[in-house]
mmCIF file of C-alpha atoms in Angstrom:
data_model
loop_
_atom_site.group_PDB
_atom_site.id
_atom_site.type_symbol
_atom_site.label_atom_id
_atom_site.label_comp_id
_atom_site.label_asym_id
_atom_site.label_seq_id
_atom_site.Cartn_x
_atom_site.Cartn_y
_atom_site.Cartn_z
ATOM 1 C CA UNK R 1 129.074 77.897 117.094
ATOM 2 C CA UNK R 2 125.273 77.707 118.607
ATOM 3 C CA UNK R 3 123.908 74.111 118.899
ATOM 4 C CA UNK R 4 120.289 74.219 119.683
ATOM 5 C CA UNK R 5 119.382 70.592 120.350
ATOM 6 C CA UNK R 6 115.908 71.054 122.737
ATOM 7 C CA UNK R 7 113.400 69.998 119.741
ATOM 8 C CA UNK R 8 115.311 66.654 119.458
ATOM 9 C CA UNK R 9 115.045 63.710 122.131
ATOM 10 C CA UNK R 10 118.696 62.561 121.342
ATOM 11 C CA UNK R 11 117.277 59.285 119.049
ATOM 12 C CA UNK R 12 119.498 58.574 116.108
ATOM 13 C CA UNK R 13 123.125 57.357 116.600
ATOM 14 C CA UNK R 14 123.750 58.263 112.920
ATOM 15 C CA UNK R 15 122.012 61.950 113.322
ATOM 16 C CA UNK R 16 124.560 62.268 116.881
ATOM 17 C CA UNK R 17 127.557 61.312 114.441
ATOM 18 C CA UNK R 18 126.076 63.924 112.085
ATOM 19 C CA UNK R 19 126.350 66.524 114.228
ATOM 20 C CA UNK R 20 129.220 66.225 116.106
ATOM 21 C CA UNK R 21 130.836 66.293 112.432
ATOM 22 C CA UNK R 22 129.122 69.421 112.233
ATOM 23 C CA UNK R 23 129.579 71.240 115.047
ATOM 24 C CA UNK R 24 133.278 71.011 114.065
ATOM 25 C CA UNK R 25 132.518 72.606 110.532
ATOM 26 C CA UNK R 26 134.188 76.479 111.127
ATOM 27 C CA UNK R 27 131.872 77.866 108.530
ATOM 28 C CA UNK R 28 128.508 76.649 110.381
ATOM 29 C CA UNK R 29 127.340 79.022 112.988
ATOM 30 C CA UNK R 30 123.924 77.207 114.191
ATOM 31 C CA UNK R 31 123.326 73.650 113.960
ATOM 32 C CA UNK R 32 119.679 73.400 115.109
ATOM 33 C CA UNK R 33 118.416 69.638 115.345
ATOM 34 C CA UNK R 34 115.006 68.472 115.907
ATOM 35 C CA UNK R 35 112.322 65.433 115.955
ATOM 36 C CA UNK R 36 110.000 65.138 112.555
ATOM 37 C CA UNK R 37 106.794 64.743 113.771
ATOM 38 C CA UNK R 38 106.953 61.184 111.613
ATOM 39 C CA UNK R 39 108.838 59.024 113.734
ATOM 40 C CA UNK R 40 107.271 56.067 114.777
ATOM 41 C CA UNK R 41 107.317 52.657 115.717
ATOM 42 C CA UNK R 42 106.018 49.025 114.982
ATOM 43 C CA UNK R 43 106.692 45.532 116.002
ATOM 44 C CA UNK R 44 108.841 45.122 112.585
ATOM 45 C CA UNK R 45 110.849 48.363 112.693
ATOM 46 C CA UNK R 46 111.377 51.599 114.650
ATOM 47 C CA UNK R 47 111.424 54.995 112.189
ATOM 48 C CA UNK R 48 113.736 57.873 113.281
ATOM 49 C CA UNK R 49 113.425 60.550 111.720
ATOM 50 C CA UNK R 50 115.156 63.958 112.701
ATOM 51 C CA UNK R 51 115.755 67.215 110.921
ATOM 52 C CA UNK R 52 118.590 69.337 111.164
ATOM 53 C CA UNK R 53 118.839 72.768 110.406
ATOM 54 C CA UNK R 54 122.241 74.380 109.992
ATOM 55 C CA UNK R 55 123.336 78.527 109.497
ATOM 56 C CA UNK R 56 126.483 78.895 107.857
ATOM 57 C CA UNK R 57 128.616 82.151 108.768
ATOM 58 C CA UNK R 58 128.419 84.597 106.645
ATOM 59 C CA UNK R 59 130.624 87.408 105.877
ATOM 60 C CA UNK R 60 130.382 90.890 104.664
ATOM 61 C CA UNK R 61 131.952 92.623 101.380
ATOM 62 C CA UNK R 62 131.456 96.153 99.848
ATOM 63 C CA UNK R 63 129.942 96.372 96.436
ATOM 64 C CA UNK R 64 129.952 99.469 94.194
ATOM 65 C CA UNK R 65 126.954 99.998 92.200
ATOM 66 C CA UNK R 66 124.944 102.850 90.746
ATOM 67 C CA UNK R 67 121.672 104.233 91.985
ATOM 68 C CA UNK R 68 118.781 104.208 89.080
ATOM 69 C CA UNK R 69 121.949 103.595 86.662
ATOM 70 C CA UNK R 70 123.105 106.489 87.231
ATOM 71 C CA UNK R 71 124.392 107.738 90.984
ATOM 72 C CA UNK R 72 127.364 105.489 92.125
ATOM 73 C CA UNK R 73 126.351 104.082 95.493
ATOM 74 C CA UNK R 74 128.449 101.427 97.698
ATOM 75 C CA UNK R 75 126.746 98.762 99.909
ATOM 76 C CA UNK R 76 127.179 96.081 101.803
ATOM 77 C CA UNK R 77 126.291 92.646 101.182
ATOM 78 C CA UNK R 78 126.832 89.776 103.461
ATOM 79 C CA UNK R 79 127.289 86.337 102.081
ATOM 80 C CA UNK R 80 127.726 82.710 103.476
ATOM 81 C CA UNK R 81 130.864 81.226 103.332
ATOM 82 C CA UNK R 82 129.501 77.919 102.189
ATOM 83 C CA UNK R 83 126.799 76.330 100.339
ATOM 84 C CA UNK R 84 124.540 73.504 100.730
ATOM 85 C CA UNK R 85 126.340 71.831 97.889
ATOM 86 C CA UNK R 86 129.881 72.949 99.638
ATOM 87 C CA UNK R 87 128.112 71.051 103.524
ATOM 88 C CA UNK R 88 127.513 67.989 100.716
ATOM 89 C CA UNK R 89 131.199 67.431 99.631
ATOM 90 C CA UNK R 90 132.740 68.343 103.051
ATOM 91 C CA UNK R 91 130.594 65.284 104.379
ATOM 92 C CA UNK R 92 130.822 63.361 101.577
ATOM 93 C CA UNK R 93 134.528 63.356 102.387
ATOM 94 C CA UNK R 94 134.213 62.020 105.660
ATOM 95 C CA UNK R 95 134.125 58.416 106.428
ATOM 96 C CA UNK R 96 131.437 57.801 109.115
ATOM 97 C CA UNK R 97 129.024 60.123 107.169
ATOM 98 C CA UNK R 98 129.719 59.701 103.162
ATOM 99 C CA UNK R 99 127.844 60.821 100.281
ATOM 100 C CA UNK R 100 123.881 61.890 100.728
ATOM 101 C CA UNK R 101 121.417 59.372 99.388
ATOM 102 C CA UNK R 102 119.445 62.785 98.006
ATOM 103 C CA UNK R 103 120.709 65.840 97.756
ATOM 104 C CA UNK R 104 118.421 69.000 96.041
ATOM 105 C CA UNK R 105 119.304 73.124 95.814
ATOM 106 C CA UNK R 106 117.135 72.731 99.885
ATOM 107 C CA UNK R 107 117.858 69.640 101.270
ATOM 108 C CA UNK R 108 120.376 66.888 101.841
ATOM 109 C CA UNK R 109 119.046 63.474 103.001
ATOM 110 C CA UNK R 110 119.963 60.302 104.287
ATOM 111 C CA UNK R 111 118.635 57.395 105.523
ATOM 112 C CA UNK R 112 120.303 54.561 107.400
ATOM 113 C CA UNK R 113 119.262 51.406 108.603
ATOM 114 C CA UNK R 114 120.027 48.693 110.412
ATOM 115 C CA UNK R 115 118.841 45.351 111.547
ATOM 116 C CA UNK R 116 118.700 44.725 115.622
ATOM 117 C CA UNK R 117 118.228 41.007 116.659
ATOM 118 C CA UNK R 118 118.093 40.962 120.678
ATOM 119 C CA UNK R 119 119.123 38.102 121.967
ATOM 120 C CA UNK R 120 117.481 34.745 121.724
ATOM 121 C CA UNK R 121 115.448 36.176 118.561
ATOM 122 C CA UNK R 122 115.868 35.222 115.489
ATOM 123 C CA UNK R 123 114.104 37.925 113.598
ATOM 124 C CA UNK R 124 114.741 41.153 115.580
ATOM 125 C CA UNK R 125 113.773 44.513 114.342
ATOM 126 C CA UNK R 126 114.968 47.025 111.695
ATOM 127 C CA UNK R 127 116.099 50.727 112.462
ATOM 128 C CA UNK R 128 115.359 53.011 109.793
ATOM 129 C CA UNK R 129 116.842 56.569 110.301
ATOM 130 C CA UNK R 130 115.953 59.509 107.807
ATOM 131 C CA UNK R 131 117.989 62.606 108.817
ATOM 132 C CA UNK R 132 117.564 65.766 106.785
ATOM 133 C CA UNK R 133 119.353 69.290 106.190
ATOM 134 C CA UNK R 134 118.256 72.110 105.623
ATOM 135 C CA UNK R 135 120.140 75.136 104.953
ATOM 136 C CA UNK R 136 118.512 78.218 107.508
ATOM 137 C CA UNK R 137 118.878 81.586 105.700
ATOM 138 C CA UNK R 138 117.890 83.691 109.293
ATOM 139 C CA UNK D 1 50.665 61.791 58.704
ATOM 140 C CA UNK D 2 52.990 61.404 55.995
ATOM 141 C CA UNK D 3 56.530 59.455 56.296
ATOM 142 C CA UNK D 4 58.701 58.872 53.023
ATOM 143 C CA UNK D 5 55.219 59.713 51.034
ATOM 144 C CA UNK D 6 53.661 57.248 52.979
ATOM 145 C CA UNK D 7 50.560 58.022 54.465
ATOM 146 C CA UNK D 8 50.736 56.706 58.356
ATOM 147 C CA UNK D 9 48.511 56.932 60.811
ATOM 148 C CA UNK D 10 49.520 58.834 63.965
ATOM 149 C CA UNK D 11 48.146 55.795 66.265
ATOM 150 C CA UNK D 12 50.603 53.531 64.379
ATOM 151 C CA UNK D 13 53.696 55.913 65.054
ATOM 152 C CA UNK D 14 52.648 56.039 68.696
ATOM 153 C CA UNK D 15 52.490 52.552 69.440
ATOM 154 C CA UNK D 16 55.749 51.559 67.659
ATOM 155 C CA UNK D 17 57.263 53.959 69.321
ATOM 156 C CA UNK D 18 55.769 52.175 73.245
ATOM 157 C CA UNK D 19 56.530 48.837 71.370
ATOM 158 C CA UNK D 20 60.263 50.308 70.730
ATOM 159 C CA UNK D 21 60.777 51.787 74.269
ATOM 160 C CA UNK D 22 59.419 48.667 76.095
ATOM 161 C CA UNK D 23 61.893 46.022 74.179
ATOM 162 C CA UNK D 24 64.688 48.473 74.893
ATOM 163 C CA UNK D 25 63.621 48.224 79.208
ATOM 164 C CA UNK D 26 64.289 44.283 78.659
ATOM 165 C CA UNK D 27 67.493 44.824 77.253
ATOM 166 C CA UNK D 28 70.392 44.233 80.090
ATOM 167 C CA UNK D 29 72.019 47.497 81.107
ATOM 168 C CA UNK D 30 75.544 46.711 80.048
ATOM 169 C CA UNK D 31 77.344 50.486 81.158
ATOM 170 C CA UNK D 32 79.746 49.877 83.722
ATOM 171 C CA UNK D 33 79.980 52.067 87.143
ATOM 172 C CA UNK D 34 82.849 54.749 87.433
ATOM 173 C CA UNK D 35 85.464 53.640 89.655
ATOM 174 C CA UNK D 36 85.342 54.624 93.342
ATOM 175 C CA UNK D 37 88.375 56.933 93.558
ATOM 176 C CA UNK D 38 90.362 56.948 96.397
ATOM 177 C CA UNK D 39 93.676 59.507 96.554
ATOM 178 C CA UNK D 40 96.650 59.204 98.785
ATOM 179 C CA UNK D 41 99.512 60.974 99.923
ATOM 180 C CA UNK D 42 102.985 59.456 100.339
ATOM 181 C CA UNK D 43 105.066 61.102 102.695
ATOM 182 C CA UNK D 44 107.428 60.958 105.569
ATOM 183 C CA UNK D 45 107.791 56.931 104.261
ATOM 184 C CA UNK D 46 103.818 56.265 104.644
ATOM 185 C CA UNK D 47 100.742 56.081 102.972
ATOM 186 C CA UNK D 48 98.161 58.877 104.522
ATOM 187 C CA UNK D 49 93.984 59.304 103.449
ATOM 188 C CA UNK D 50 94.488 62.854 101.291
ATOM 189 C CA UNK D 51 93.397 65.534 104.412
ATOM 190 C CA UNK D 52 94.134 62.949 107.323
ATOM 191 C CA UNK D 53 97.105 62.139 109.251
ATOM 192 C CA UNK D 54 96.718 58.207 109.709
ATOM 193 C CA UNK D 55 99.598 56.482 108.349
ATOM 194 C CA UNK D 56 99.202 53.661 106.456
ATOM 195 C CA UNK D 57 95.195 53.939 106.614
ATOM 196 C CA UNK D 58 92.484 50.494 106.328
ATOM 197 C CA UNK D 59 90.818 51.234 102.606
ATOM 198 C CA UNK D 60 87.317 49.285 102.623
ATOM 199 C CA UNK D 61 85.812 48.103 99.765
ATOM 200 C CA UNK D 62 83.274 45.705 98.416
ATOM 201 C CA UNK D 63 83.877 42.576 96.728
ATOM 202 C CA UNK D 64 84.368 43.094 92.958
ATOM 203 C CA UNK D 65 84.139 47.235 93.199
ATOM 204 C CA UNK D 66 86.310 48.968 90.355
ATOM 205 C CA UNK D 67 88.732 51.629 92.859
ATOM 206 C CA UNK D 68 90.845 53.868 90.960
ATOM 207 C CA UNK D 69 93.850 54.725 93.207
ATOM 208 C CA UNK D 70 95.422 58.231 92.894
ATOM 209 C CA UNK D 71 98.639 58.410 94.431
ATOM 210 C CA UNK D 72 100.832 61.877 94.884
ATOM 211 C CA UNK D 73 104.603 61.577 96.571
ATOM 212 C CA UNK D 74 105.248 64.461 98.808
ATOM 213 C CA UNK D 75 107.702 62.232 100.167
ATOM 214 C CA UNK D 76 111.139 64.490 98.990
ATOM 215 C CA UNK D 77 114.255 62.696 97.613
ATOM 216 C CA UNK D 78 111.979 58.950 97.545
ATOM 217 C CA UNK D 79 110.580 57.132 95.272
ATOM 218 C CA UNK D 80 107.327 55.479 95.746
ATOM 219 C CA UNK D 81 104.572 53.437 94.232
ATOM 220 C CA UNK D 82 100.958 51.673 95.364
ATOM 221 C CA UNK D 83 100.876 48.075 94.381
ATOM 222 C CA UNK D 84 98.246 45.463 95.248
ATOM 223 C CA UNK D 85 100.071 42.396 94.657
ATOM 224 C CA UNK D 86 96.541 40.203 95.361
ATOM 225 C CA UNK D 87 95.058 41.855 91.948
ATOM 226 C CA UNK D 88 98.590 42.410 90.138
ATOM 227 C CA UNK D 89 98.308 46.077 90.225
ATOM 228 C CA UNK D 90 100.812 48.620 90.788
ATOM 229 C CA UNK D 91 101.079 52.900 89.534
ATOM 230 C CA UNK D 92 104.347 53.309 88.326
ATOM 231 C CA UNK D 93 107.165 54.481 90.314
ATOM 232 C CA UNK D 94 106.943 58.087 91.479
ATOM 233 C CA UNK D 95 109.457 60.592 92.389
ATOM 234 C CA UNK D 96 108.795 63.663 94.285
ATOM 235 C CA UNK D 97 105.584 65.895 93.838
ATOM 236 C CA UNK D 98 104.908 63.209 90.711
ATOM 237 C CA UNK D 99 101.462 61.676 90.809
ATOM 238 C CA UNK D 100 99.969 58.673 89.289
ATOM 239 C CA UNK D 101 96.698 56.255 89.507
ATOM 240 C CA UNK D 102 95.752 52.812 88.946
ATOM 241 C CA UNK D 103 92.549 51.391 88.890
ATOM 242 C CA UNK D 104 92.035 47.879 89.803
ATOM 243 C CA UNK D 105 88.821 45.445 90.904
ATOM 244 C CA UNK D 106 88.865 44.095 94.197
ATOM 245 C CA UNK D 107 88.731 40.331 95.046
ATOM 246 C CA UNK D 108 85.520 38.965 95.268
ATOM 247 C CA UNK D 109 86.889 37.109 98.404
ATOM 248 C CA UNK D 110 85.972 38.783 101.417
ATOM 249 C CA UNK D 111 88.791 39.150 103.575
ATOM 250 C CA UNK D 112 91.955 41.545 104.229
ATOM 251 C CA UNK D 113 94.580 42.211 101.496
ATOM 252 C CA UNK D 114 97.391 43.875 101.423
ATOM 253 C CA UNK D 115 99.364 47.356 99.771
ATOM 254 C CA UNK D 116 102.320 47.905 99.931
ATOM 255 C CA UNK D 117 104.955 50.254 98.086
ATOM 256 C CA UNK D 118 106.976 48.036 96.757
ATOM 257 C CA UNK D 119 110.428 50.085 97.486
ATOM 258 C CA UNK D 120 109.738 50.188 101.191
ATOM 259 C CA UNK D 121 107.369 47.094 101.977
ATOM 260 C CA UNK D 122 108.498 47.134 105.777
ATOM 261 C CA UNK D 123 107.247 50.891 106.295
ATOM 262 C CA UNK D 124 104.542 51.534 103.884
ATOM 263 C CA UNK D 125 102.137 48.295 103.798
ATOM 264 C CA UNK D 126 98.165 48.875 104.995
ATOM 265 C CA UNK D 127 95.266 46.668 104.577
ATOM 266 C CA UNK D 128 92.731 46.309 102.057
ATOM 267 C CA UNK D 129 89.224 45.195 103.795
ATOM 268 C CA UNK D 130 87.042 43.503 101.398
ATOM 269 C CA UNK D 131 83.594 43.502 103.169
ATOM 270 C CA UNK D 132 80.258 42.542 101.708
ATOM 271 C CA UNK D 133 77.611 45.224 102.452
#
């Protein structure tokens, strides 16, 4: 399994729990994780946002077929061993990840926060993290 | 000239006609101005100026001006909406690549007002300048 994290400064504790859940997944070959360029911050809340892109394994199979419907040809065809919606019930499953709050045919998304009061505040700030998948067909 | 099988005179017709136009210049121009449009973007959990990349951007506007909002959501799996709580207006609630408008007339007070979505107040919120020219 290739993990490629050198587009993503590390921010996110629920995106790190993400993807250690991933990198365990046998039938994920690249997990890819990097900043969205929409992160920022303000004195009521900090936004993380990080996108993760993952490349499930694939495997080969030989098909028959016929040439112009006519000439019987065999070829191979290489398919992933798991699907978006297959990555959505696996971590679905799991308790310190659960169910995506979106989940589309592209993309599964979710978005945690939290509320940080420092010490001697009474008001703190609020952590909003939006992490999103994306299935990587190369 | 003849009108209905009246015979008029020509100099009659003409100055009816200046009386006509002249009574209809005193009248008080009661057509109302189109709405100053503005469009926005909603993505990545923040308002953005259609073709700019400032989140949550100051709109200016003069006291009283009709402004027709047009708001798109690029924003993927969220729902959004514009509201303007000071003038009780608010598009519906859109999901992704759905678009919707509201037009509204800003407060005659001068001063700074607020938008907001209303799912996501903390994140998405700019300010509404109401300036006199």
């Amino acid at each position: 399994m290739e993990f490629d994290p050198s587009g993503w400064s590390g921010e996110g504790t629920f995106t790190a729990a993400l993807v250690e859940q991933l990198k365990t997944f046998d039938s994920i070959d690249l997990v890819r994780v990097e900043d969205a360029p929409s992160s920022r911050t303000d004195a009521d809340y900090n936004f993380i946002s990080n996108e993760v892109y993952v490349r499930f394994r694939r495997v080969s199979s030989v098909e028959a077929g016929r040439w112009l419907g006519v000439v019987p040809v065999r070829r191979t065809v290489w398919k992933p061993v798991m699907t978006l919606g297959d990555l959505e019930s696996r971590l679905a499953a799991l308790a310190d990840v659960g169910a995506p709050d979106y989940a589309d045919e592209g993309m599964l998304q979710y978005l945690r926060t939290e509320r940080i009061i420092p010490p001697y505040q009474t008001r703190g700030y609020k952590i909003v993290e939006l992490v999103r998948i994306y299935h990587l067909i190369s | 000239m003849s009108i209905l099988g009246r015979n008029v005179s020509v100099k009659a017709v003409a100055a009816l006609a200046c009386a006509m136009i002249a009574v209809a210049g005193l009248l008080p121009v009661r057509t109302k101005a189109r709405p100053r449009e503005v469009v926005l973007v909603a993505k990545d959990m923040a308002f953005y100026m259609s073709g700019t990349n400032v989140a949550n951007p100051e709109i200016t506007v003069r006291p009283g001006e009709s402004i027709r909002v047009v708001l798109k959501n690029e924003d993927r799996g969220m729902a959004h909406d514009f509201s303007v709580p000071a003038v009780k207006a608010a598009t519906d609630s859109l999901t992704w690549n759905q678009k919707g408008e509201v037009t509204f007339e800003a407060p005659e007070k001068p001063g700074t007002y607020e938008y907001v979505c209303r799912p996501h107040v903390l994140m998405m919120k700019g300010a509404l300048k109401v300036i006199r020219d």
